[in-house]
Every structure is written in C-alpha cells, then in structure tokens.
PDB file of C-alpha atoms in Angstrom:
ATOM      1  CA  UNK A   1      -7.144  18.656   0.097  1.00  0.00           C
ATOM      2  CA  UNK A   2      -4.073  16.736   1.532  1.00  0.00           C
ATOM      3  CA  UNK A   3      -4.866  13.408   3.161  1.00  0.00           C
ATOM      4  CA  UNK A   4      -2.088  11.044   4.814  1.00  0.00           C
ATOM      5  CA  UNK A   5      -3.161   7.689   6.248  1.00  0.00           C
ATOM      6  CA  UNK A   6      -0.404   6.338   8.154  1.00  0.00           C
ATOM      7  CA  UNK A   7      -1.474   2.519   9.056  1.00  0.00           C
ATOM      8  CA  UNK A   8       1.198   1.120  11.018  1.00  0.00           C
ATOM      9  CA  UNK A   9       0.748  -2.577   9.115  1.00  0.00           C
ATOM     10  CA  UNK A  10      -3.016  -2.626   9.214  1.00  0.00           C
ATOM     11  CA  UNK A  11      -4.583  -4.969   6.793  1.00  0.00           C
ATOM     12  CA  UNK A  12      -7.717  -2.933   4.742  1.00  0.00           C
ATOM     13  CA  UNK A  13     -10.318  -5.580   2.583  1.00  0.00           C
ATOM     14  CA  UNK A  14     -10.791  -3.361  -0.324  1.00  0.00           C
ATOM     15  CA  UNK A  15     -14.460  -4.060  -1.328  1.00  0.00           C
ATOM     16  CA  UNK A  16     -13.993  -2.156  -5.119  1.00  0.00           C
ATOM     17  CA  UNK A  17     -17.250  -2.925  -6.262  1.00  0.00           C
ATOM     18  CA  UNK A  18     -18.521  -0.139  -8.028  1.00  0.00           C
ATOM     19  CA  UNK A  19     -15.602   3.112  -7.323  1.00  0.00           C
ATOM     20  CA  UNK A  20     -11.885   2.651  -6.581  1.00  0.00           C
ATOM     21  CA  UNK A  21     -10.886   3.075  -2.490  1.00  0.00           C
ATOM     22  CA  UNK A  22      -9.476   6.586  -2.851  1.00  0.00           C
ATOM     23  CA  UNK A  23      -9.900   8.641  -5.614  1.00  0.00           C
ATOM     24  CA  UNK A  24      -7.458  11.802  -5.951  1.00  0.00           C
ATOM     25  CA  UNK A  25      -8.797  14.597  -7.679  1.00  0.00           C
ATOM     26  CA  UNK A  26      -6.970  17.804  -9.561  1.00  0.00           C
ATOM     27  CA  UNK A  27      -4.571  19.566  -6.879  1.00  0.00           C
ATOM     28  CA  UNK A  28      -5.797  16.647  -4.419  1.00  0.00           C
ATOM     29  CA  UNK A  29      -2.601  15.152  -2.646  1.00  0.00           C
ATOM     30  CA  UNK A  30      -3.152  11.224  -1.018  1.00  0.00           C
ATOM     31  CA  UNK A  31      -0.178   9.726   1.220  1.00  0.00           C
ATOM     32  CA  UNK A  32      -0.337   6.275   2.209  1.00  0.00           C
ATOM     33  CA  UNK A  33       1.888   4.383   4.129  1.00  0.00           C
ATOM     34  CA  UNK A  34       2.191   0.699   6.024  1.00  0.00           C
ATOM     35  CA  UNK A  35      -0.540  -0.697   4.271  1.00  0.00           C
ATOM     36  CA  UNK A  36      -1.411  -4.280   2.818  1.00  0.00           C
ATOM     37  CA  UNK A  37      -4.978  -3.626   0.713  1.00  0.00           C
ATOM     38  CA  UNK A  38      -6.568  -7.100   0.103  1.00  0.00           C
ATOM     39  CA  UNK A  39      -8.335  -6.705  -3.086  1.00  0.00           C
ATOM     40  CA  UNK A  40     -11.716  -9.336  -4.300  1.00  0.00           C
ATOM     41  CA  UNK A  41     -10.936 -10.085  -7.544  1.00  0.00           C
ATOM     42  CA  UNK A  42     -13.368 -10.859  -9.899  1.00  0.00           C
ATOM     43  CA  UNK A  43     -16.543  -9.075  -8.157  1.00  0.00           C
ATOM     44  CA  UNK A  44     -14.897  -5.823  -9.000  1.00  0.00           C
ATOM     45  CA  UNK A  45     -16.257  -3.700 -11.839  1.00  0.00           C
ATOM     46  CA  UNK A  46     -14.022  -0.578 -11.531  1.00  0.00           C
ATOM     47  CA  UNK A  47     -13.182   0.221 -14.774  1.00  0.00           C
ATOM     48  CA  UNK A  48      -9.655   2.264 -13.692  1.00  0.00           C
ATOM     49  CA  UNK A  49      -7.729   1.982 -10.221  1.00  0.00           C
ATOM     50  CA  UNK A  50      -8.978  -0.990  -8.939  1.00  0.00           C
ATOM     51  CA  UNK A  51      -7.936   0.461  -4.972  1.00  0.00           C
ATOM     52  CA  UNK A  52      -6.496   4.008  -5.955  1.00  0.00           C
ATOM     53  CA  UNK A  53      -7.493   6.350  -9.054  1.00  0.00           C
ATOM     54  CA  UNK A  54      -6.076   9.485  -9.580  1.00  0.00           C
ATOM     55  CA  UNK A  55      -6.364  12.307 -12.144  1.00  0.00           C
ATOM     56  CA  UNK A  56      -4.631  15.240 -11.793  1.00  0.00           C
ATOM     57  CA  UNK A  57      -3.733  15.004  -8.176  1.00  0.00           C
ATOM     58  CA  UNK A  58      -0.731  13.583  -6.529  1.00  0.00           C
ATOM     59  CA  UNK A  59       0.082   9.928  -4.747  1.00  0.00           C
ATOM     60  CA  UNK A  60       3.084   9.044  -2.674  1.00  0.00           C
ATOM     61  CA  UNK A  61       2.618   5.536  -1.767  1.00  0.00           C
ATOM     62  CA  UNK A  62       5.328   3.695   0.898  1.00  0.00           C
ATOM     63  CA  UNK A  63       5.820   0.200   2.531  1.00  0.00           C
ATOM     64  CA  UNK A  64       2.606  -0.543   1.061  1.00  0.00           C
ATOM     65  CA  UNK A  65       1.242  -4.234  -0.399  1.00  0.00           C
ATOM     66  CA  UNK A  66      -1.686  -4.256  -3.232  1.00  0.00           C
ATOM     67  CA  UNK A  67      -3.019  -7.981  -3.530  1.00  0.00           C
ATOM     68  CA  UNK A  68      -5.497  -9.126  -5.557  1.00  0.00           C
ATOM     69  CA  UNK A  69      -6.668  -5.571  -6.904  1.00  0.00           C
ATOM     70  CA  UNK A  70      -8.339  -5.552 -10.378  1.00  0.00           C
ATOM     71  CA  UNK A  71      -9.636  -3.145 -12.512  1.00  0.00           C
ATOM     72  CA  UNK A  72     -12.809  -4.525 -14.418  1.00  0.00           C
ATOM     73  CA  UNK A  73     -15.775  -3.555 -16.657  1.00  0.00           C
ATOM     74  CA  UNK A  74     -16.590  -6.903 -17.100  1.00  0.00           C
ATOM     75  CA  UNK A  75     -18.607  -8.333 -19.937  1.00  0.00           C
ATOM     76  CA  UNK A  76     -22.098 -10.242 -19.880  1.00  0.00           C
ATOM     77  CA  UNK A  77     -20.397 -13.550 -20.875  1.00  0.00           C
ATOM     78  CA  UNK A  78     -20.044 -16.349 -17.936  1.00  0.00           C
ATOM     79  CA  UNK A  79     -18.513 -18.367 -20.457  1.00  0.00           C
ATOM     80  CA  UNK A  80     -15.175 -16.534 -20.489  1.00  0.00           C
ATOM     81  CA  UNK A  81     -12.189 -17.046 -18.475  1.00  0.00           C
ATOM     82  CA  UNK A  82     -11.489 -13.538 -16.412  1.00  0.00           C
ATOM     83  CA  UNK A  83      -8.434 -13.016 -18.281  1.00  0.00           C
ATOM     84  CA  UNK A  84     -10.321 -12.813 -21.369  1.00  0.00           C
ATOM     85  CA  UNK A  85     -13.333 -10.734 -19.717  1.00  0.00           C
ATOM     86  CA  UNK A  86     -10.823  -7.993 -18.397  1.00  0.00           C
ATOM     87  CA  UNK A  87     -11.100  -4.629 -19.652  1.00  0.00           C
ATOM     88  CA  UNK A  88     -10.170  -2.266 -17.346  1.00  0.00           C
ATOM     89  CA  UNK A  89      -7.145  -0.041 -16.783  1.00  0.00           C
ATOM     90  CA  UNK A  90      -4.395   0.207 -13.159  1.00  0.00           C
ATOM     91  CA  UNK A  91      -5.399  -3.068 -11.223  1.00  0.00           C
ATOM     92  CA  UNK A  92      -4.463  -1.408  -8.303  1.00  0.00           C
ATOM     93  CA  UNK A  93      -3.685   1.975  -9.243  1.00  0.00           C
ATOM     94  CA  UNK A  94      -4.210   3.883 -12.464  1.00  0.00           C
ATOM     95  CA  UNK A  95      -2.959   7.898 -12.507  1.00  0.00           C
ATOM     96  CA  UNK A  96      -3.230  10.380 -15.370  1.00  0.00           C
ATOM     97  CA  UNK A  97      -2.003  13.765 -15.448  1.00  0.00           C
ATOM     98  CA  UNK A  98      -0.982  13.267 -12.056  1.00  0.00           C
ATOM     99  CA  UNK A  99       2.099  12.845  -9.814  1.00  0.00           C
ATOM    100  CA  UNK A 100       3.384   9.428  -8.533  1.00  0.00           C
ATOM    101  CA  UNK A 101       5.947   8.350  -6.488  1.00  0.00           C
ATOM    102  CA  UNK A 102       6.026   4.605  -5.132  1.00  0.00           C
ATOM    103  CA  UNK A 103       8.599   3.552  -2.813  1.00  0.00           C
ATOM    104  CA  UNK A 104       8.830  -0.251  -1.060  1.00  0.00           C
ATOM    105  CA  UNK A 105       5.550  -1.338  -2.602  1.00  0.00           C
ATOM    106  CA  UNK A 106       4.495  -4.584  -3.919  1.00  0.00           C
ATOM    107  CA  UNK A 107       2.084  -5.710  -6.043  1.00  0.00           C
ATOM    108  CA  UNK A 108       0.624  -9.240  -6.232  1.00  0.00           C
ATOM    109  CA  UNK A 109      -2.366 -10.963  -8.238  1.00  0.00           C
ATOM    110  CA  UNK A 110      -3.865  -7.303  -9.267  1.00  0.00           C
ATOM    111  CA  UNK A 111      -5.335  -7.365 -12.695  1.00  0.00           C
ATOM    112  CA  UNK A 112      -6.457  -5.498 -15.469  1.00  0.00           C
ATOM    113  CA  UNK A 113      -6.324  -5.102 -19.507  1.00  0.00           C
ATOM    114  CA  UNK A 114      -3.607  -2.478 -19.311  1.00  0.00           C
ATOM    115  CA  UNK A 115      -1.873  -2.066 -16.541  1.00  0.00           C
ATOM    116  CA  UNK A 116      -2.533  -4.599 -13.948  1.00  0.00           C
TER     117      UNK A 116
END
C-alpha cells in the first residue's frame, strides 16, 4: 500500500498515546509532505516512533516539522525527572529494515532513550 499525504502547511496534534501516527509496514510506502506534527510530550507511552514507525517499509518525508514527539514506555516512578524515565526508541520517527529519505525536515523538543 502506497499512501502520500500532501498537507499544504497544515498543523496535525499528534495525540501518541498508546501507537505511533502512521505505522509503515513490510513493502508499505508513506509520503509526507508540508507538515508541522505537534507532539504531547510526556503523556506518550509509545515505546518506538513517537509520530511515525516503520519496519520494513519505506518513508520519504519533505518540508516537514516534528515538535515535541517522544517515544516513551515510561516507568511507575512520579519521582523521576522525564529524562531519567525515558526509555523508548525514534522520538519522532524510528525505522528498521526500512528505507528513509528526509529532506527539509526539522526536529524540535522530540525525545526518547535512543534516538530522540
């Protein structure tokens, strides 16, 4: 399946709760362009690709902005600081076996253990 979402500087509110945004699966090809995800920070507990997880599939990703996207399986301690809760992987993106190709996108605030 080949998707392209073409947002002509939309602004998305990526919610990330419990599952990444998109997910691209083996021979699955994503194409995003124009734009800004707005992640929520600490609420999130995706534990890899905080907006966008892929695995085996292919991303092309252009004039795009990821803020505030975090990758988290966070622990049962309200005493810790998040930085020392993290433990997660691709704050806004993670990709394995796959194919990715980034061009004019910025990252800002996005968080994870590895990767942010």
């Amino acid at each position: 399946l080949n998707v392209d979402i073409m947002g002509g500087g939309a602004v998305v509110l990526v919610p990330c709760q419990n599952a990444s945004l998109f997910e691209v699966m083996p021979g699955g090809e994503l194409m995003i362009n124009g734009i800004s995800f707005l992640g929520e920070g600490t609420n999130s507990s995706v534990p890899e690709g905080g907006c966008v997880y892929v695995k085996g599939g292919t991303l092309r990703v252009v004039d795009t902005n990821f803020s505030g996207c975090v990758a988290n399986h966070p622990k049962e301690d309200s005493e810790t600081s998040l930085a020392e809760t993290l433990t997660g992987s691709g704050g806004a993106i993670f990709a394995i076996a796959s194919s990715v190709t980034l061009r004019d996108v910025h990252f800002s605030r996005c968080q994870a253990k590895r990767g942010g």
